[in-house]
Coordinates of N, CA and C in Angstrom, one line a residue:
Chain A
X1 N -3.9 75.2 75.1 CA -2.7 74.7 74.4 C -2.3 75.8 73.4
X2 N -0.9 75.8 72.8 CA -0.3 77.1 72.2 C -0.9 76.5 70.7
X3 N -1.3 77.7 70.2 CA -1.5 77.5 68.6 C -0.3 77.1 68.1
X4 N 0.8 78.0 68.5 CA 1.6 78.3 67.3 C 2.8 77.9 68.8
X5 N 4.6 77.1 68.4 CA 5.5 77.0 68.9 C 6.4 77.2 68.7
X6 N 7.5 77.8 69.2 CA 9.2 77.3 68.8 C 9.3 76.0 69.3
X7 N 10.2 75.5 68.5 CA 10.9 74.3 68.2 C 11.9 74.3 69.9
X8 N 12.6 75.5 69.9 CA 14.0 75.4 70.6 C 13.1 76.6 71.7
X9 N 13.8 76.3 73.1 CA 13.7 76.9 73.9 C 14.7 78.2 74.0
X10 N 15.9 77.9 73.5 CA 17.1 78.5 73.7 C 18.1 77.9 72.3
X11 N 18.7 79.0 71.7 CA 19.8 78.8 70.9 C 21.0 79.8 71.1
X12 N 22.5 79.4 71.0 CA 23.5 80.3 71.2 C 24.3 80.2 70.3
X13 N 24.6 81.3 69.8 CA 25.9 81.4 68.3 C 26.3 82.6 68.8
X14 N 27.8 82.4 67.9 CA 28.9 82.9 67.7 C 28.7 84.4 66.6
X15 N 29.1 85.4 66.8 CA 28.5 86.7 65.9 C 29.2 85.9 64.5
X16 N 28.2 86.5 63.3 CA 28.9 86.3 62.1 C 28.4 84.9 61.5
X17 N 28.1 83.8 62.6 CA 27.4 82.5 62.6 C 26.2 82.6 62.2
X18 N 25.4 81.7 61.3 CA 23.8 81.4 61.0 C 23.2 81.3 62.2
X19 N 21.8 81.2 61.8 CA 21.1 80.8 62.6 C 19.7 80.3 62.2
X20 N 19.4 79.3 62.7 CA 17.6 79.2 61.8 C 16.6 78.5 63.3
X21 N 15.8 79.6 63.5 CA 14.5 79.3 64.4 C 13.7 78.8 63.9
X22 N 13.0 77.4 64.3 CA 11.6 77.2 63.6 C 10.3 77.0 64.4
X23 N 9.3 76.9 63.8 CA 7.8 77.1 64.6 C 6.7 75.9 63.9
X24 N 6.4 75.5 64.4 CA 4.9 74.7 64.4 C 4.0 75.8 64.9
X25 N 2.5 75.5 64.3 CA 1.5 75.9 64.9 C 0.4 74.3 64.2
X26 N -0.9 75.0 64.4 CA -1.9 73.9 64.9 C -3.4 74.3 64.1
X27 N -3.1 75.5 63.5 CA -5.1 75.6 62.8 C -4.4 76.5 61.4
X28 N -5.5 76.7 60.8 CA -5.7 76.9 59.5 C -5.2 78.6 59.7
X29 N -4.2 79.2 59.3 CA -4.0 80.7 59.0 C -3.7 81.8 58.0
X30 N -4.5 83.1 58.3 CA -4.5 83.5 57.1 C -2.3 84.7 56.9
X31 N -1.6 84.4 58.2 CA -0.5 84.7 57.7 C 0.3 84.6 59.1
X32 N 1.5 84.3 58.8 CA 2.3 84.0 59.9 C 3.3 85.6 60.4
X33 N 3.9 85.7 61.7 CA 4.7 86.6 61.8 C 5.8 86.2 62.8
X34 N 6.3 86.8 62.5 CA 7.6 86.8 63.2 C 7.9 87.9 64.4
X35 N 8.5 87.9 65.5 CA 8.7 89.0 66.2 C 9.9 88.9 67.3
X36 N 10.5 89.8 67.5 CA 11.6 89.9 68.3 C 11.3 90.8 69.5
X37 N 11.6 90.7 70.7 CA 11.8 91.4 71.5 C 13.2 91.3 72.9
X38 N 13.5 92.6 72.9 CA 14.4 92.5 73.6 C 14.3 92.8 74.8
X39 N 15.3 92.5 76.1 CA 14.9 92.6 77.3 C 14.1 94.4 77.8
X40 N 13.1 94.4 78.4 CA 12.5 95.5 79.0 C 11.6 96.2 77.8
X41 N 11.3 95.5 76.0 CA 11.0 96.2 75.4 C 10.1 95.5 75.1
X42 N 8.8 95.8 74.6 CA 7.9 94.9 73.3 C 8.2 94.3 72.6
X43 N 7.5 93.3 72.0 CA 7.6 92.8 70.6 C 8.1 93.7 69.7
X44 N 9.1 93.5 68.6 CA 9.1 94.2 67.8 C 8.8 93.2 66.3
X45 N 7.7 93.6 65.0 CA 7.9 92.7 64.0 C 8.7 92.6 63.6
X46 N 9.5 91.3 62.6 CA 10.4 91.5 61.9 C 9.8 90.6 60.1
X47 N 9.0 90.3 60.5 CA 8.4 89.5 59.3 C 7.2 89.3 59.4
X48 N 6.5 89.4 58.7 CA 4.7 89.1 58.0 C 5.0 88.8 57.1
X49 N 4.5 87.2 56.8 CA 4.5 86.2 56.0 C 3.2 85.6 55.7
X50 N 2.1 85.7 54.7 CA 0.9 85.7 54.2 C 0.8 84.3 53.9
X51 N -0.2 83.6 54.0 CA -0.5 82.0 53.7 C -0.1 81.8 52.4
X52 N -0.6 82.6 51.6 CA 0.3 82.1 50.0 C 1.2 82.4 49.4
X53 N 2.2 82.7 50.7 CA 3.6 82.9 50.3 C 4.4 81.9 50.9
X54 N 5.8 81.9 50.1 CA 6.4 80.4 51.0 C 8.0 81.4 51.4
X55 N 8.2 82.5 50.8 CA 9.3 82.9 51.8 C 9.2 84.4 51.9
X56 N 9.8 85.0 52.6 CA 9.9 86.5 52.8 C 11.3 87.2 53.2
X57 N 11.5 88.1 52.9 CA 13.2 88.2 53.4 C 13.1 90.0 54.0
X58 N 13.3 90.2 54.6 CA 14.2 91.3 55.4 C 15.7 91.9 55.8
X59 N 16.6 92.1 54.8 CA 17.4 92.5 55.3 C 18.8 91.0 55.2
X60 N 19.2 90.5 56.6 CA 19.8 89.8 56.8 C 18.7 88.3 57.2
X61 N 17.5 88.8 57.2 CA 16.1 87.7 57.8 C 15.7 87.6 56.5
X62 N 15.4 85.8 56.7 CA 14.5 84.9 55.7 C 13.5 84.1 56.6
X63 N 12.4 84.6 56.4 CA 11.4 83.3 56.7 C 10.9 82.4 55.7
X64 N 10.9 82.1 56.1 CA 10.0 80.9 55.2 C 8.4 79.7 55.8
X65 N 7.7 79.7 54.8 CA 6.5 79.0 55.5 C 5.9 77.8 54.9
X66 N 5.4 76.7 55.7 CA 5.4 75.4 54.4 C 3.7 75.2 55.2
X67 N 2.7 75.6 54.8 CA 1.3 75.2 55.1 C 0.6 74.0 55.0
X68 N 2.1 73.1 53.9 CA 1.5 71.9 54.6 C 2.2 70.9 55.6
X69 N 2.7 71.3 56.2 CA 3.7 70.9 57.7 C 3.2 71.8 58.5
X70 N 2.5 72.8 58.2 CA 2.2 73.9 59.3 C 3.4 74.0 59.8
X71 N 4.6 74.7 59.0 CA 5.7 74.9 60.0 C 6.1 76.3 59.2
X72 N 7.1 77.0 60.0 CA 7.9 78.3 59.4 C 8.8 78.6 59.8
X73 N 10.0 78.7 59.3 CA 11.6 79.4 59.8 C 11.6 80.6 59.7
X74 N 12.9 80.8 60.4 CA 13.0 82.4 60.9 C 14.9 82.1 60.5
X75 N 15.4 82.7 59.4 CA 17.3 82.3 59.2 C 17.8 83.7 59.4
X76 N 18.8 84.3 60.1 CA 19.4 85.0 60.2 C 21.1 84.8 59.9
X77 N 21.3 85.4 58.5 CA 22.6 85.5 58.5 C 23.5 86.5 59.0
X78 N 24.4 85.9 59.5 CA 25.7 87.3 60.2 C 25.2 87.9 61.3
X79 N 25.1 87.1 62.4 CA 24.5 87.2 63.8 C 25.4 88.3 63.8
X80 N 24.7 89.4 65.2 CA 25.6 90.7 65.8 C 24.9 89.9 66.9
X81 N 25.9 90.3 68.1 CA 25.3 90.4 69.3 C 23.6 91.7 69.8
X82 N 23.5 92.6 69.0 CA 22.3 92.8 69.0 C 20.8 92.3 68.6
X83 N 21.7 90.8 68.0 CA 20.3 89.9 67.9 C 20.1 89.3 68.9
X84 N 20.3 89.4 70.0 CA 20.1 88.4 70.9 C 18.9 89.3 71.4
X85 N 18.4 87.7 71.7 CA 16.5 88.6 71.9 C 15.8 87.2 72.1
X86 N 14.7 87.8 72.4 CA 13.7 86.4 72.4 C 13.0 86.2 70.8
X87 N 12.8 85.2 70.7 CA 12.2 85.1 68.9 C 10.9 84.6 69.3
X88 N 9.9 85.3 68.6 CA 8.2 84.4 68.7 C 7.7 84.3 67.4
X89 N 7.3 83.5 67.4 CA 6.1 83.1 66.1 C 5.1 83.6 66.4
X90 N 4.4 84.2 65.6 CA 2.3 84.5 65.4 C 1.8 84.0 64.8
X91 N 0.7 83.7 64.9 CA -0.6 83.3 63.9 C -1.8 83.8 64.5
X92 N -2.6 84.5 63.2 CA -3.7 84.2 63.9 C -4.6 83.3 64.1
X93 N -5.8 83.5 65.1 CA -6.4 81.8 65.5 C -7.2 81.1 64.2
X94 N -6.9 81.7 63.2 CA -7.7 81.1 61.7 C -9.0 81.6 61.6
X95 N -10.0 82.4 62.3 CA -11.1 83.6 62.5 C -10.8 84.7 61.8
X96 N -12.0 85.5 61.7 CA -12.1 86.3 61.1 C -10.8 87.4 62.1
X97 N -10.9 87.2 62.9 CA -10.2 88.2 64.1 C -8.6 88.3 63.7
X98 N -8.1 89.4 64.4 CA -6.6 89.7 63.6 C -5.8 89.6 65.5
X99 N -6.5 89.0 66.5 CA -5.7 88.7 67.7 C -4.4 87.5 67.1
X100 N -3.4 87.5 68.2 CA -2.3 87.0 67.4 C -2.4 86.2 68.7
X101 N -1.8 84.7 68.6 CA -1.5 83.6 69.2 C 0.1 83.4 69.3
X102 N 0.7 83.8 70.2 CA 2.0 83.5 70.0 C 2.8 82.3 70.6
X103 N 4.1 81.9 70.3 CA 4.5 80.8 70.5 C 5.3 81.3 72.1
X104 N 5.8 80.3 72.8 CA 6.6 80.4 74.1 C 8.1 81.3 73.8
X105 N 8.7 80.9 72.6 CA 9.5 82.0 72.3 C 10.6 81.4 72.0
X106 N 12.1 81.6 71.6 CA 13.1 81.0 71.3 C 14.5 81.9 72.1
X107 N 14.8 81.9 73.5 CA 15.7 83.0 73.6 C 17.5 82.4 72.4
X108 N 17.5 83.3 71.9 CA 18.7 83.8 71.2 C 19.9 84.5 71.7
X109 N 21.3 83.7 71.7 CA 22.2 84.8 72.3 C 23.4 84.9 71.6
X110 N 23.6 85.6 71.0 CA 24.4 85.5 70.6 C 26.0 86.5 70.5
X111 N 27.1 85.9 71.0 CA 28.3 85.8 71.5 C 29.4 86.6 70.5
X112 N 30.2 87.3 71.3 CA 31.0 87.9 70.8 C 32.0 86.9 70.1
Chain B
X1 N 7.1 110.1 65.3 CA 6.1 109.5 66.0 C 6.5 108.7 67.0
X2 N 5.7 108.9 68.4 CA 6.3 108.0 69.5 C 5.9 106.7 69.9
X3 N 5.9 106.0 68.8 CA 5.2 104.9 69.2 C 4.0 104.5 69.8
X4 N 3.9 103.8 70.3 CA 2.8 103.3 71.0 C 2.9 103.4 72.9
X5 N 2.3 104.5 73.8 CA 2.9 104.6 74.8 C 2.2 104.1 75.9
X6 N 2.6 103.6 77.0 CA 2.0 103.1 78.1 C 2.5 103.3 79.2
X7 N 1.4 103.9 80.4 CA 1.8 104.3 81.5 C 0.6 104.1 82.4
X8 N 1.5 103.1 84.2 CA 2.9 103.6 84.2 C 3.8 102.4 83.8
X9 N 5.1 102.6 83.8 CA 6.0 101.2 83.2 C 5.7 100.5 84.5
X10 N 6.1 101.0 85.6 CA 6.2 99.9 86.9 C 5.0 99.9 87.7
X11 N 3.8 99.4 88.1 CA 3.2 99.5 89.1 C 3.1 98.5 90.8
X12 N 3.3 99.0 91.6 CA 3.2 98.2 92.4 C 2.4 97.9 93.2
X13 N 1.2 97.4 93.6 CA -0.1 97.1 94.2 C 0.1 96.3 95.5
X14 N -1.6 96.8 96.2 CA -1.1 95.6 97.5 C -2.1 95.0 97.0
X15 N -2.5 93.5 97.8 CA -3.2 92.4 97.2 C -4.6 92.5 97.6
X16 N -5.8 93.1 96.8 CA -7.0 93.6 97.2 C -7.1 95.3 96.3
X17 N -6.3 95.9 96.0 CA -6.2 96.9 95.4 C -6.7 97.0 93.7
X18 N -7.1 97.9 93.5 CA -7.1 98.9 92.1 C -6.4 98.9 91.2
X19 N -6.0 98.2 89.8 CA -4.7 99.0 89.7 C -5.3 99.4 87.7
X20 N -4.7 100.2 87.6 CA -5.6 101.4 86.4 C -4.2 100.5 84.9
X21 N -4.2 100.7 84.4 CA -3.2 101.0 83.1 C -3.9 101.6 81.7
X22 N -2.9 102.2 81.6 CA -3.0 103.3 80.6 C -2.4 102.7 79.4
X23 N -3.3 103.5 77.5 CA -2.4 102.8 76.6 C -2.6 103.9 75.4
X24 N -1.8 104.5 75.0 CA -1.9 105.6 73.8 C -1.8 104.8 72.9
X25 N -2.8 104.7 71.7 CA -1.9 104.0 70.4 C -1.2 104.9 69.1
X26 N -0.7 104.2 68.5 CA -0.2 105.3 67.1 C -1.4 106.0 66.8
X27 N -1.1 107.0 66.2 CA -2.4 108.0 65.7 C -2.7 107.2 64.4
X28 N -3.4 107.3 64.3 CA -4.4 106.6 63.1 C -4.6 105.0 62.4
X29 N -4.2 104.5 63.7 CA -4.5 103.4 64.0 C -5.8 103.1 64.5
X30 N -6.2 102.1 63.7 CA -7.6 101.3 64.5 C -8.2 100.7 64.9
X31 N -6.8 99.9 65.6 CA -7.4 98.9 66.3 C -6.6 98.8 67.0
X32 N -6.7 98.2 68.8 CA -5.7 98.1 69.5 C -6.3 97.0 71.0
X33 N -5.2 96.6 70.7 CA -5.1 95.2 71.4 C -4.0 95.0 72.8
X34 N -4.8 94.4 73.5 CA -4.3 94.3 75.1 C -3.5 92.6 75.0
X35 N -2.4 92.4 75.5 CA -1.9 91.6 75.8 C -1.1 91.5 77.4
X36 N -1.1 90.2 77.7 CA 0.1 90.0 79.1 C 0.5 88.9 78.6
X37 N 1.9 89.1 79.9 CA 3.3 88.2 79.5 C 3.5 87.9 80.7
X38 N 3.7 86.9 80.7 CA 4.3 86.0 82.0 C 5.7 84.9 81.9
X39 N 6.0 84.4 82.4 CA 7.1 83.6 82.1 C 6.9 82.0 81.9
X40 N 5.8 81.9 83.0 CA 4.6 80.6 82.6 C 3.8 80.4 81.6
X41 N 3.3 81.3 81.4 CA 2.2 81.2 80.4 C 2.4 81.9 78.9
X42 N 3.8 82.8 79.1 CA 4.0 83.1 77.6 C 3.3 85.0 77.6
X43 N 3.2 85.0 76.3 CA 2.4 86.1 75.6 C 1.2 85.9 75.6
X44 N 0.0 86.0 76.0 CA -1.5 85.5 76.3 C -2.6 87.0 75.4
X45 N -3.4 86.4 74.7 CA -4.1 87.9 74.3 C -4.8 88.0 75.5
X46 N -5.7 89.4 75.5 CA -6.8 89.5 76.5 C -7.9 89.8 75.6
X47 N -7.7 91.3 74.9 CA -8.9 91.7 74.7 C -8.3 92.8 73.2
X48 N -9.6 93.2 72.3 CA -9.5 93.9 71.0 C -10.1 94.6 70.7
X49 N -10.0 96.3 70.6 CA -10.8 96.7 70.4 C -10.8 97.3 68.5
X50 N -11.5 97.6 67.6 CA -11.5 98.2 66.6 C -12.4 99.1 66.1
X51 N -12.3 100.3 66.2 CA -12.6 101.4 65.9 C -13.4 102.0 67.6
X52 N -12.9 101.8 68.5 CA -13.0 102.0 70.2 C -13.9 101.1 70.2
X53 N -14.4 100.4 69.6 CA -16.0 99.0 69.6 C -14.9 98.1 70.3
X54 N -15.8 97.3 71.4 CA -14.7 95.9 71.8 C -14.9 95.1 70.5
X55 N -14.4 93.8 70.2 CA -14.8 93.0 69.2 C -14.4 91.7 70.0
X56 N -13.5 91.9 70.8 CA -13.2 90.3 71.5 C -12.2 90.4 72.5
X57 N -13.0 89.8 73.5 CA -12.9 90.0 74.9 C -13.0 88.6 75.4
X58 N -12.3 87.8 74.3 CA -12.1 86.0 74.9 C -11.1 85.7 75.6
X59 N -10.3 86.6 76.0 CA -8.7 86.1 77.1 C -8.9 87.0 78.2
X60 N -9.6 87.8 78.0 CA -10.0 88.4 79.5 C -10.3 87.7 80.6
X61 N -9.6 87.7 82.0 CA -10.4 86.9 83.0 C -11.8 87.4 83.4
X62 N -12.9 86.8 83.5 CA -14.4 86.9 83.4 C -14.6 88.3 84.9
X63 N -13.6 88.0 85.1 CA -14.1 88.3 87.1 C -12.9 89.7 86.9
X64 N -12.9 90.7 87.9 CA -11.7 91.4 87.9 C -11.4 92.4 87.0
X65 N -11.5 92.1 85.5 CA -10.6 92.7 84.7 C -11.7 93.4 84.0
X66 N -11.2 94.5 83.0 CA -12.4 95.3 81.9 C -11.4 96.3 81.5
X67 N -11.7 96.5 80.2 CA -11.2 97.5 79.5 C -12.0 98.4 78.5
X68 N -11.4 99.4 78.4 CA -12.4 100.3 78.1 C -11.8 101.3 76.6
X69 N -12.2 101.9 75.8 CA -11.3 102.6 75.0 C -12.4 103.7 74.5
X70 N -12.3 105.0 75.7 CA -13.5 105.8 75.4 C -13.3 106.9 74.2
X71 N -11.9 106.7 73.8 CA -11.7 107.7 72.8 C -10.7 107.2 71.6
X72 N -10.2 107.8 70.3 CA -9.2 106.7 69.6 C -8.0 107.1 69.9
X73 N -7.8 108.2 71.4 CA -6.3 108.1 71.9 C -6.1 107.4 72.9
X74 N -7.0 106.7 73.4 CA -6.4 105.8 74.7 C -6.9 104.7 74.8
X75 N -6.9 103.9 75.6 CA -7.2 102.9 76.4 C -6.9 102.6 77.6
X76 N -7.8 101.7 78.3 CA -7.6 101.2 79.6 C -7.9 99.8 80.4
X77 N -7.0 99.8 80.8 CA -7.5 98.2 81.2 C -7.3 98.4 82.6
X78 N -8.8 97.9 83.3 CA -8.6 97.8 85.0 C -8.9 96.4 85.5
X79 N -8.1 96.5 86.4 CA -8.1 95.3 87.5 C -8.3 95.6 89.1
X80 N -9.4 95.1 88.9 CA -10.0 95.2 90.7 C -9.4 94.0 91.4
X81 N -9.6 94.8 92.5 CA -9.0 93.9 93.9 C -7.7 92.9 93.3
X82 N -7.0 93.1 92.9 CA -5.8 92.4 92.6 C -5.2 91.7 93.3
X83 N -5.0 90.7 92.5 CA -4.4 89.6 93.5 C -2.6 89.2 93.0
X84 N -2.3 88.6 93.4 CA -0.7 88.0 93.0 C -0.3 87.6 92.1
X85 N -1.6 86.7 91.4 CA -1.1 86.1 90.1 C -1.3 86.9 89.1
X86 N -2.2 88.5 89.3 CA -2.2 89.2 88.7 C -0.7 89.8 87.9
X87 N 0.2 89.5 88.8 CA 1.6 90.2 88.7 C 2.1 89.9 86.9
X88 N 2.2 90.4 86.1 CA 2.7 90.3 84.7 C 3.3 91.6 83.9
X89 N 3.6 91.4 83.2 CA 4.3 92.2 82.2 C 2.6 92.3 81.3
X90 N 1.7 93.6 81.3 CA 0.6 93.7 80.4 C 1.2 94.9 79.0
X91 N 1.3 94.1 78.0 CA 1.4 95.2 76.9 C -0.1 95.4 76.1
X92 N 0.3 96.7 75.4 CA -0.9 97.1 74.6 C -0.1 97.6 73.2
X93 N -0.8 97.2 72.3 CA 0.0 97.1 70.8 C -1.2 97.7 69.9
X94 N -1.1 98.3 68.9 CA -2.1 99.3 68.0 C -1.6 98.6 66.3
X95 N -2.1 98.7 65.6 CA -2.2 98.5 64.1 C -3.8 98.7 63.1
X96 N -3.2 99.0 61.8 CA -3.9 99.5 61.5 C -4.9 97.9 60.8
X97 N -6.2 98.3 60.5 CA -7.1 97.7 60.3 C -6.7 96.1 59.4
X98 N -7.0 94.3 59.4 CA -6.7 93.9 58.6 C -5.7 93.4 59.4
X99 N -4.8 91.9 58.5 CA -3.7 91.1 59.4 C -3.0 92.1 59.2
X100 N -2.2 92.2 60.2 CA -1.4 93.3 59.8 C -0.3 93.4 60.8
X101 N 0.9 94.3 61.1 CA 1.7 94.8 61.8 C 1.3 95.1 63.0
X102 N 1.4 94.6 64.3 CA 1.2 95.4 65.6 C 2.3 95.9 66.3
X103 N 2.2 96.7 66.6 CA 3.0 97.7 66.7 C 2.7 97.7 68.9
X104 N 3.9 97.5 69.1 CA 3.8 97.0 70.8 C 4.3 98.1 71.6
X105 N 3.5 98.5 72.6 CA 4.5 99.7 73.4 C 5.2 98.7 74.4
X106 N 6.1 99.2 75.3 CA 7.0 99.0 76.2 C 6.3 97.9 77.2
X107 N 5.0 98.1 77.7 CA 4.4 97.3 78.4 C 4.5 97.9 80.2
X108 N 3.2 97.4 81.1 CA 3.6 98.2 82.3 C 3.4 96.5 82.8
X109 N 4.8 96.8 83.7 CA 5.1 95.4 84.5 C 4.0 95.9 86.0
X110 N 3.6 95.0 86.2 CA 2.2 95.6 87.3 C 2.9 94.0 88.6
X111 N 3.5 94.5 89.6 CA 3.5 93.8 90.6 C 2.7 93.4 91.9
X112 N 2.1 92.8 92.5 CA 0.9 92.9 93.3 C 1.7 91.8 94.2
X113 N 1.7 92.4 95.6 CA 2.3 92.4 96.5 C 1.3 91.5 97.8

């Protein structure tokens, strides 16, 4: 079963439009991450978010993480059509180990 | 720096076959981690090595697969007699010691035929 989930299978906006991904997971972690990948490429990170923190920002990206809902957003203001990508959540499995459990993904598209 | 590199991008196998993958990590990185992607099953870990030592080899299938990292510029992951369901997108990702950033190469899409 997935540790960690997106909420949405799929979301589509309008460039310039918000956006907010969210994620469940399921065990005790010591930090959450965010990651994008685009078609034919890896994961790329876009956020490491540490258990005792409740938001992080990058840029045009805010996450945010609530450890006691085990939940975390991913908000992007002023979509470009180069955000369109797949969005994943990480965690790791709550062990000493730094392997990452990722979620099914959220594809993103976003429209001229 | 070129990232994290892996070769080859495309492989194609018949079903009973060998098939090798290759994984350079960032230089001075130490630790580096094998992953596959599928469309079913997602992003799946396999296996981790840190400092070329395995440390965890709990997503590896038992039978078939092994990976190896005899030096701190490469790694490898093989799969004997391949079969169909073997077919995935396998990435290999490097970062440095600690939760931290992984850093993902391109990934080699391995088809088995």
């Amino acid at each position: 079963s997935q540790l960690a989930e997106e909420n949405s299978w799929a979301l589509s906006v309008h460039e310039g439009e918000s956006v907010t991904v969210n994620c469940s997971y399921k065990t005790s972690i010591t930090a959450l991450q965010w990651y994008r990948q685009k078609s034919g490429k890896g994961p790329a990170q876009l956020i490491l978010i540490r258990s005792n923190e409740r938001e992080k920002r990058n840029g045009r990206l805010r996450a945010t993480l609530d450890t006691s809902s085990q939940s975390s957003s991913l908000s992007i203001t002023a979509t470009r059509c180069e955000d369109t990508a797949v969005y994943f959540c990480a965690t790791d499995d709550g062990s000493s180990g730094n392997k990452l459990i990722f979620g099914i993904g959220t594809l993103l598209s976003v429209k001229p | 720096n070129a990232g994290v590199i892996q070769t080859p991008r495309h492989k194609v196998t018949g079903k009973g076959q060998e098939a090798t993958l290759w994984c350079e990590p960032i230089s001075g990185h130490s630790a580096v981690f094998w992953y596959r992607q599928t469309i079913v099953q997602g992003l799946e870990f396999l296996t981790y090595f840190r400092n070329q030592a395995p440390i965890d080899d709990s997503g590896m299938p038992k039978e078939r697969f092994s990976a190896q990292m005899p030096n701190q510029s490469h790694s490898t992951l093989k799969i004997q007699s391949t079969q169909p369901q073997d077919s995935a997108v396998y990435l290999c990702a490097s970062s440095r010691l600690g939760i931290d950033t992984q850093y993902f190469g391109p990934g080699t899409r391995l088809l088995v035929l």
